[in-house]
CSV table of C-alpha atoms in Angstrom, one decimal:
chain,number,residue,atom,x,y,z
X,1,MET,CA,-13.2,25.7,-15.6
X,2,ALA,CA,-11.8,29.1,-14.2
X,3,LYS,CA,-8.7,28.2,-11.9
X,4,ARG,CA,-8.9,30.0,-8.2
X,5,ALA,CA,-5.2,31.5,-7.0
X,6,GLU,CA,-3.2,28.9,-5.7
X,7,ILE,CA,-2.8,28.0,-2.2
X,8,ARG,CA,1.7,28.4,-2.0
X,9,ALA,CA,1.5,26.7,1.5
X,10,LEU,CA,-0.3,23.5,0.3
X,11,THR,CA,2.4,23.3,-3.1
X,12,GLY,CA,5.6,23.6,-0.2
X,13,PHE,CA,4.0,20.8,1.9
X,14,ARG,CA,3.9,18.5,-1.3
X,15,GLY,CA,8.0,19.2,-1.1
X,16,VAL,CA,8.3,18.8,1.7
X,17,ALA,CA,6.7,15.4,2.0
X,18,ALA,CA,8.4,14.8,-1.7
X,19,LEU,CA,11.8,15.4,0.4
X,20,ILE,CA,10.6,13.1,2.9
X,21,VAL,CA,10.1,9.9,0.6
X,22,ALA,CA,13.2,10.9,-1.3
X,23,LEU,CA,14.9,11.3,1.8
X,24,TYR,CA,13.6,8.2,3.1
X,25,HIS,CA,14.7,6.1,0.1
X,26,PHE,CA,18.1,6.6,0.1
X,27,SER,CA,18.3,6.0,3.5
X,28,ARG,CA,17.0,2.0,2.4
X,29,GLY,CA,19.1,2.3,-0.5
X,30,PHE,CA,21.9,2.8,1.6
X,31,GLY,CA,21.2,-0.9,3.9
X,32,GLY,CA,21.9,-2.3,7.0
X,33,GLU,CA,21.2,-0.2,9.8
X,34,PRO,CA,20.2,3.5,8.3
X,35,VAL,CA,22.3,6.5,9.7
X,36,LEU,CA,19.7,8.8,9.0
X,37,SER,CA,16.6,8.0,10.1
X,38,VAL,CA,13.8,9.2,8.6
X,39,GLY,CA,10.7,7.1,10.1
X,40,PRO,CA,8.0,5.9,8.0
X,41,GLY,CA,8.7,8.2,5.1
X,42,TYR,CA,6.2,6.2,2.8
X,43,ALA,CA,3.5,7.7,5.0
X,44,ALA,CA,4.2,10.9,3.1
X,45,VAL,CA,3.2,9.4,0.0
X,46,ASP,CA,-0.3,9.7,2.2
X,47,ALA,CA,-0.1,13.7,1.8
X,48,PHE,CA,0.2,13.7,-1.8
X,49,PHE,CA,-3.5,12.1,-1.8
X,50,VAL,CA,-5.2,14.2,0.7
X,51,LEU,CA,-3.4,17.1,-0.9
X,52,SER,CA,-4.4,16.2,-4.1
X,53,GLY,CA,-7.9,15.5,-3.2
X,54,TYR,CA,-8.2,19.4,-1.6
X,55,VAL,CA,-6.6,21.0,-4.3
X,56,LEU,CA,-8.8,19.6,-6.9
X,57,ALA,CA,-11.9,20.4,-4.8
X,58,TYR,CA,-11.0,24.0,-4.3
X,59,ASN,CA,-10.1,24.7,-8.0
X,60,TYR,CA,-13.0,22.0,-9.7
X,61,ALA,CA,-15.6,21.2,-7.1
X,62,SER,CA,-18.1,24.0,-8.6
X,63,THR,CA,-18.2,22.5,-12.1
X,64,PHE,CA,-19.0,19.0,-10.6
X,65,SER,CA,-20.7,19.4,-7.8
X,66,ARG,CA,-24.0,20.7,-9.9
X,67,GLY,CA,-24.0,17.4,-12.0
X,68,PHE,CA,-22.3,15.8,-14.0
X,69,ASP,CA,-21.4,17.4,-17.9
X,70,LYS,CA,-19.5,15.0,-20.4
X,71,ALA,CA,-17.8,17.8,-21.9
X,72,GLU,CA,-16.8,19.5,-18.6
X,73,TYR,CA,-15.5,15.6,-17.5
X,74,TRP,CA,-13.5,15.4,-20.3
X,75,ASP,CA,-11.7,19.0,-20.4
X,76,PHE,CA,-10.8,17.8,-16.6
X,77,LEU,CA,-9.6,14.9,-17.4
X,78,VAL,CA,-7.2,16.2,-20.2
X,79,ARG,CA,-6.2,18.4,-18.3
X,80,ARG,CA,-5.1,16.1,-15.3
X,81,VAL,CA,-3.4,13.9,-17.8
X,82,CYS,CA,-1.4,16.8,-19.3
X,83,ARG,CA,-0.3,17.5,-16.0
X,84,VAL,CA,1.1,14.2,-15.1
X,85,TYR,CA,1.5,12.3,-18.7
X,86,PRO,CA,4.6,14.2,-20.5
X,87,ALA,CA,7.1,13.9,-17.1
X,88,TYR,CA,5.9,10.1,-16.2
X,89,VAL,CA,6.3,9.2,-19.6
X,90,ALA,CA,10.0,10.6,-19.7
X,91,ILE,CA,11.3,9.3,-16.5
X,92,LEU,CA,9.8,6.0,-17.6
X,93,PHE,CA,11.9,6.1,-21.0
X,94,VAL,CA,15.2,6.7,-18.7
X,95,ALA,CA,14.2,4.0,-16.0
X,96,THR,CA,13.3,1.2,-19.0
X,97,ALA,CA,17.1,2.0,-20.7
X,98,LYS,CA,18.4,1.5,-17.0
X,99,LEU,CA,16.6,-1.2,-16.5
X,100,SER,CA,17.8,-2.6,-20.2
X,101,LEU,CA,21.0,-1.6,-19.4
X,102,ASN,CA,21.7,-2.8,-16.1
X,103,PHE,CA,22.6,0.3,-14.6
X,104,GLY,CA,21.2,-0.4,-11.3
X,105,GLY,CA,23.4,-3.7,-11.1
X,106,GLY,CA,20.9,-6.2,-9.8
X,107,GLU,CA,18.6,-8.8,-11.2
X,108,HIS,CA,17.3,-8.0,-14.8
X,109,ALA,CA,13.2,-8.0,-14.3
X,110,SER,CA,11.6,-10.3,-17.3
X,111,LEU,CA,9.0,-7.8,-18.5
X,112,ASN,CA,6.1,-9.0,-20.8
X,113,ALA,CA,3.5,-7.1,-22.8
X,114,TRP,CA,0.9,-6.7,-20.3
X,115,ASP,CA,3.8,-4.9,-18.1
X,116,ALA,CA,4.8,-2.7,-21.0
X,117,PHE,CA,0.9,-1.5,-21.4
X,118,CYS,CA,0.4,-1.2,-18.0
X,119,ASN,CA,3.4,1.1,-17.7
X,120,ILE,CA,2.7,3.4,-20.7
X,121,PHE,CA,-0.9,4.2,-19.7
X,122,MET,CA,-0.4,4.4,-16.0
X,123,LEU,CA,-1.9,1.5,-15.0
X,124,THR,CA,0.5,-0.1,-12.3
X,125,GLY,CA,-1.2,0.5,-9.4
X,126,TRP,CA,-4.4,-0.8,-10.1
X,127,GLY,CA,-3.9,-4.3,-9.2
X,128,LEU,CA,-3.6,-5.6,-12.4
X,129,HIS,CA,-0.3,-7.8,-11.9
X,130,ALA,CA,1.4,-5.6,-13.8
X,131,THR,CA,5.4,-5.5,-13.0
X,132,PRO,CA,6.4,-1.9,-12.4
X,133,ILE,CA,9.5,0.1,-14.6
X,134,MET,CA,9.4,2.5,-11.8
X,135,GLY,CA,8.7,1.3,-8.1
X,136,VAL,CA,6.9,4.9,-7.3
X,137,SER,CA,4.6,4.5,-10.4
X,138,TRP,CA,2.0,2.6,-8.4
X,139,SER,CA,1.0,6.2,-6.9
X,140,VAL,CA,0.9,8.1,-9.5
X,141,SER,CA,-0.9,5.4,-11.2
X,142,ALA,CA,-3.7,5.6,-8.5
X,143,GLU,CA,-3.9,9.3,-8.8
X,144,LEU,CA,-5.5,8.7,-11.9
X,145,PHE,CA,-7.8,6.6,-10.5
X,146,CYS,CA,-8.6,8.9,-8.3
X,147,TYR,CA,-9.6,11.5,-11.1
X,148,LEU,CA,-12.0,9.4,-12.7
X,149,LEU,CA,-14.0,9.4,-10.2
X,150,PHE,CA,-13.5,12.7,-8.6
X,151,PRO,CA,-17.2,14.4,-10.0
X,152,LEU,CA,-18.8,11.5,-8.5
X,153,ILE,CA,-16.8,12.5,-5.0
X,154,ALA,CA,-17.3,15.9,-5.3
X,155,LEU,CA,-20.8,15.3,-6.3
X,156,LEU,CA,-21.6,13.4,-3.1
X,157,THR,CA,-19.9,15.3,-0.8
X,158,VAL,CA,-19.7,19.0,-1.7
X,159,GLN,CA,-23.4,19.7,-2.0
X,160,ARG,CA,-24.2,17.0,0.4
X,161,ILE,CA,-23.4,17.5,3.6
X,162,PHE,CA,-25.1,14.9,5.5
X,163,PHE,CA,-23.1,12.1,3.2
X,164,LEU,CA,-19.6,14.2,4.8
X,165,GLY,CA,-19.8,12.0,8.4
X,166,PHE,CA,-20.5,9.1,6.7
X,167,ILE,CA,-17.7,9.3,4.1
X,168,VAL,CA,-14.9,10.3,6.4
X,169,VAL,CA,-15.8,7.4,8.9
X,170,ALA,CA,-15.9,4.7,5.9
X,171,ALA,CA,-12.2,6.1,5.0
X,172,LEU,CA,-10.7,6.1,8.0
X,173,ALA,CA,-12.5,2.6,8.8
X,174,ALA,CA,-11.0,1.3,5.5
X,175,ILE,CA,-7.6,2.6,6.7
X,176,ALA,CA,-7.8,1.2,9.4
X,177,GLY,CA,-8.6,-2.2,8.5
X,178,MET,CA,-5.9,-1.8,5.9
X,179,SER,CA,-3.4,-1.3,8.2
X,180,GLN,CA,-4.0,-4.5,10.0
X,181,LEU,CA,-3.9,-6.8,6.5
X,182,GLY,CA,-0.2,-7.5,6.8
X,183,LEU,CA,0.4,-5.8,3.5
X,184,GLY,CA,2.8,-3.5,4.4
X,185,ILE,CA,6.4,-3.7,3.1
X,186,GLU,CA,8.3,-1.3,5.9
X,187,GLY,CA,4.7,-0.2,7.8
X,188,PRO,CA,1.6,-1.1,8.2
X,189,MET,CA,0.4,0.8,5.6
X,190,ASP,CA,3.3,1.1,2.8
X,191,ILE,CA,0.8,-1.1,0.8
X,192,VAL,CA,2.2,-0.7,-2.7
X,193,SER,CA,1.7,-4.4,-4.0
X,194,SER,CA,0.7,-4.1,-8.1
X,195,ASP,CA,-1.1,-8.0,-7.1
X,196,HIS,CA,-3.9,-6.4,-5.1
X,197,SER,CA,-5.9,-3.4,-5.0
X,198,PHE,CA,-5.6,-2.1,-1.9
X,199,ALA,CA,-2.7,0.4,-3.2
X,200,LEU,CA,-5.4,1.5,-5.1
X,201,ALA,CA,-7.9,1.9,-2.1
X,202,ARG,CA,-5.3,3.3,-0.1
X,203,ALA,CA,-4.8,6.3,-2.5
X,204,LEU,CA,-8.6,6.5,-2.9
X,205,CYS,CA,-9.2,7.2,1.0
X,206,GLY,CA,-7.0,10.0,1.3
X,207,PHE,CA,-7.8,11.9,-1.9
X,208,THR,CA,-11.7,11.6,-0.5
X,209,LEU,CA,-10.5,12.6,2.4
X,210,GLY,CA,-9.5,15.7,0.9
X,211,VAL,CA,-12.1,16.7,-1.0
X,212,VAL,CA,-14.2,16.2,2.4
X,213,GLY,CA,-11.7,18.7,3.9
X,214,TYR,CA,-12.7,21.2,1.3
X,215,ALA,CA,-16.2,20.8,1.7
X,216,LEU,CA,-16.2,21.2,5.6
X,217,ALA,CA,-13.8,23.9,5.0
X,218,GLU,CA,-16.5,25.4,2.4
X,219,LYS,CA,-19.7,24.7,4.9
X,220,ALA,CA,-17.6,26.5,7.9
X,221,LYS,CA,-16.6,29.8,6.6
X,222,PHE,CA,-16.2,31.9,9.7
X,223,GLY,CA,-13.5,31.6,12.2
X,224,LEU,CA,-11.5,28.7,10.4
X,225,MET,CA,-8.3,30.9,10.2
X,226,ALA,CA,-8.2,31.5,14.2
X,227,VAL,CA,-8.4,27.6,14.2
X,228,ALA,CA,-5.9,27.3,11.9
X,229,ASN,CA,-3.4,29.9,13.4
X,230,TYR,CA,-3.6,28.4,16.3
X,231,GLY,CA,-4.0,24.7,15.8
X,232,LEU,CA,-1.7,24.5,12.9
X,233,PRO,CA,1.4,24.4,15.3
X,234,VAL,CA,0.1,21.8,17.7
X,235,ALA,CA,-1.0,19.6,15.1
X,236,LEU,CA,2.5,19.9,13.2
X,237,ALA,CA,4.4,19.2,16.8
X,238,ALA,CA,1.8,15.9,17.2
X,239,LEU,CA,3.0,15.0,13.5
X,240,ALA,CA,6.5,15.5,14.3
X,241,ALA,CA,6.0,13.4,17.6
X,242,SER,CA,3.9,10.6,16.3
X,243,TRP,CA,6.1,10.0,13.4
X,244,TYR,CA,8.7,7.8,15.8
X,245,LEU,CA,6.4,6.5,18.0
X,246,ASP,CA,3.5,5.5,16.5
X,247,ASP,CA,3.6,2.1,15.2
X,248,THR,CA,0.3,1.3,13.9
X,249,ASP,CA,0.4,4.3,11.1
X,250,LEU,CA,-3.2,5.2,11.9
X,251,LEU,CA,-2.2,8.5,14.6
X,252,ASN,CA,0.4,9.7,11.6
X,253,TYR,CA,-2.8,9.3,9.0
X,254,VAL,CA,-4.7,11.4,10.8
X,255,LEU,CA,-2.5,13.6,11.6
X,256,ILE,CA,-1.3,14.2,8.0
X,257,VAL,CA,-4.6,14.6,6.8
X,258,LEU,CA,-5.5,17.3,9.6
X,259,VAL,CA,-2.1,19.4,9.2
X,260,VAL,CA,-3.2,19.4,5.3
X,261,TRP,CA,-6.8,21.2,6.5
X,262,LEU,CA,-5.4,23.4,8.7
X,263,ILE,CA,-2.6,24.6,5.8
X,264,ALA,CA,-5.2,24.8,3.5
X,265,GLN,CA,-7.5,28.0,5.5
X,266,GLY,CA,-4.6,30.2,4.9
X,267,SER,CA,-2.9,30.8,8.3
X,268,LYS,CA,0.0,33.1,8.9
X,269,VAL,CA,2.1,29.5,10.1
X,270,GLY,CA,1.6,28.0,7.1
X,271,GLU,CA,2.6,30.4,4.8
X,272,THR,CA,5.2,31.2,7.1
X,273,VAL,CA,6.6,27.5,7.1
X,274,PHE,CA,5.6,26.4,3.8
X,275,GLY,CA,5.0,29.2,1.6
X,276,ASN,CA,8.1,30.6,2.0
X,277,ARG,CA,10.0,31.0,-1.4
X,278,PRO,CA,12.9,27.5,-1.0
X,279,VAL,CA,9.9,25.5,0.4
X,280,TYR,CA,7.6,26.5,-2.4
X,281,PHE,CA,10.1,26.1,-4.7
X,282,LEU,CA,10.1,22.9,-3.9
X,283,GLY,CA,6.9,21.9,-3.9
X,284,GLU,CA,6.8,23.3,-7.7
X,285,ILE,CA,9.5,20.2,-8.7
X,286,SER,CA,8.0,17.8,-6.4
X,287,TYR,CA,6.7,15.6,-8.8
X,288,SER,CA,9.5,15.8,-10.6
X,289,LEU,CA,11.5,14.9,-7.7
X,290,TYR,CA,9.5,11.7,-6.7
X,291,LEU,CA,9.5,10.2,-10.4
X,292,ILE,CA,13.4,10.8,-10.5
X,293,HIS,CA,15.1,10.5,-7.4
X,294,PRO,CA,14.6,6.6,-7.3
X,295,LEU,CA,16.7,6.0,-10.3
X,296,LEU,CA,19.5,8.3,-8.4
X,297,VAL,CA,19.4,6.0,-5.2
X,298,PRO,CA,21.3,2.9,-6.5
X,299,PHE,CA,24.5,4.8,-7.7
X,300,PHE,CA,24.6,7.6,-4.5
X,301,ALA,CA,24.1,4.8,-2.1
X,302,LYS,CA,27.3,2.7,-3.6
X,303,LEU,CA,28.9,5.9,-3.7
X,304,ALA,CA,28.1,6.8,0.3
X,305,LYS,CA,29.9,2.8,1.2
X,306,ARG,CA,32.6,3.7,-0.8
X,307,LEU,CA,33.2,7.0,0.8
X,308,LEU,CA,32.9,5.5,4.2
X,309,PRO,CA,36.2,3.9,4.9
X,310,MET,CA,37.7,7.4,3.7
X,311,LEU,CA,35.6,9.8,5.6
X,312,GLY,CA,33.9,8.0,8.4
X,313,VAL,CA,30.5,6.9,8.5
X,314,GLU,CA,28.7,10.3,9.4
X,315,ALA,CA,30.5,12.2,6.8
X,316,GLY,CA,30.1,10.2,3.7
X,317,PHE,CA,27.1,9.3,4.1
X,318,ALA,CA,26.5,12.7,4.2
X,319,ALA,CA,28.7,13.7,1.3
X,320,ALA,CA,26.6,11.3,-0.5
X,321,LEU,CA,23.8,12.2,0.6
X,322,CYS,CA,24.1,15.8,-0.5
X,323,CYS,CA,25.5,15.0,-3.7
X,324,TYR,CA,21.8,13.0,-4.3
X,325,LEU,CA,19.8,15.8,-3.4
X,326,ILE,CA,22.0,18.9,-5.3
X,327,LEU,CA,21.5,16.2,-8.2
X,328,ALA,CA,18.1,15.2,-7.5
X,329,ILE,CA,16.8,19.0,-7.7
X,330,CYS,CA,18.9,20.1,-10.5
X,331,LEU,CA,17.4,17.0,-12.6
X,332,SER,CA,13.9,17.9,-11.4
X,333,TYR,CA,14.1,21.9,-11.8
X,334,ALA,CA,15.1,20.4,-15.6
X,335,CYS,CA,12.7,17.9,-15.9
X,336,TYR,CA,9.7,20.3,-14.6
X,337,LEU,CA,10.9,23.2,-16.9
X,338,VAL,CA,10.7,20.5,-19.9
X,339,PHE,CA,8.2,18.4,-19.1
X,340,GLU,CA,5.7,19.8,-16.6
X,341,LEU,CA,5.5,23.4,-18.4
X,342,TRP,CA,6.4,22.8,-21.7
X,343,GLY,CA,5.5,19.6,-22.2
X,344,LYS,CA,2.0,20.1,-20.7
X,345,ARG,CA,1.3,22.8,-22.8
X,346,VAL,CA,1.9,20.5,-26.4
X,347,MET,CA,-0.3,18.2,-24.8
X,348,LEU,CA,-3.2,20.4,-23.9
X,349,ARG,CA,-2.8,22.3,-27.6
X,350,ALA,CA,-3.5,18.8,-29.1
X,351,LEU,CA,-6.3,17.2,-27.4
X,352,LEU,CA,-7.9,20.5,-26.6
X,353,PRO,CA,-9.5,23.4,-29.0
X,354,LYS,CA,-6.9,26.3,-29.0
X,355,ARG,CA,-9.2,28.4,-26.5
X,356,ARG,CA,-9.6,26.1,-24.5
X,357,ALA,CA,-5.9,24.6,-23.9
X,358,ALA,CA,-5.2,28.7,-23.4
X,359,ALA,CA,-7.6,29.0,-20.6
C-alpha cells in the first residue's frame, strides 16, 4: 500500500475542527451563559468522519476497489489501529487515574468489567451500553467501525459510479432522519449516547460521504481546480453564516461535506488558509488535542470562575482560556511525538513483518 502525497490543507482543516471542539467543550464547562459562543461545536466532529473517509479513499481505495484481499485488509487494519491506539490507551490510562482519584470533583462513576473491556478495546461508541471513561472516545470507537467497513465502501463506490447517487441520497436521508429523533444533547446532531447505535450511524454516514467525495473527484478530473478556487471561499462563508443560524444542523452538515471536498482539490485558497505552517501544526496534533482537552476543561473552568472577581468576566475568562489552550497544545504535541509517532512505530514493528512495517 504505497501512500500518496499528503493533502496538507485537509490536515490543517482537521486541526481547525479539533480546536473548535476544544473551545466548545471549554465554553460548556464554564457553565451558565457562555462568554465565548462556539455555536454547534459538536458538529466539527462530523468533519473528522468526512475527512477520514476522503483521506483513506485517497490513500487506499485503489487497493480495495479491485476486490477483497485478506492480507491487504489485515495490513490496512493493523496500520489504522497502530495509528489511533497508542495515544488512545495512554490518555485512557490518565483518564482512568483521574476518575479513580476523583480529580474532577464530580460524582464517581461506577464501572464494571464490561465497561472496562469496551473502553480498552475501543468499543464505547458501538451502542453496547458501556460507560465511556473518556467522553470523546465514542467518535474514535466509531472510526474503528468505519475502518472495518472501508474495503466494502470503497468497492461499492470508487469503481461503481452508478451507486454514488444512491449512496449520497441514502446517507443524507439517514442524517436528516437522525436529526429528527430528538436524541441530540446540545443540538439535533449531537448524538453521542452509548446506549444506542445512532452515533455509529452518524459516523458511518460522514465517513461514507468522504469516500464518495473522493470517488467523484476521481471521475471528474478536469476543471476541479477552478471549481475549488471559486467555490471554496463561497462555501466557507456560507458555513460561517449557517454555523450560528442553522438550528437543524442539516445545512451545517452538508456544507462541512462540501468544504472538505473543495479543500481536497488543492485550491490556492485552501492551501493558504489551511495548509500554512501554524494551522498545519494544529492538524498534526489534532488527534492528541481531541483526546487530551476534556481532561483539562474542569480545572481551567474552575480557574476561570476564580479569576472573574479579580479580573472581570471577559478578562478572567480570556486568561483561563489562553492557559487552557497553551497547556492543551503543549501536552498534545508531546503526546503526538511519543505515542502517535514513536508508539505507532513500535506497534507496527510488533504486528507486521519488518519489511511491511517499514513501508
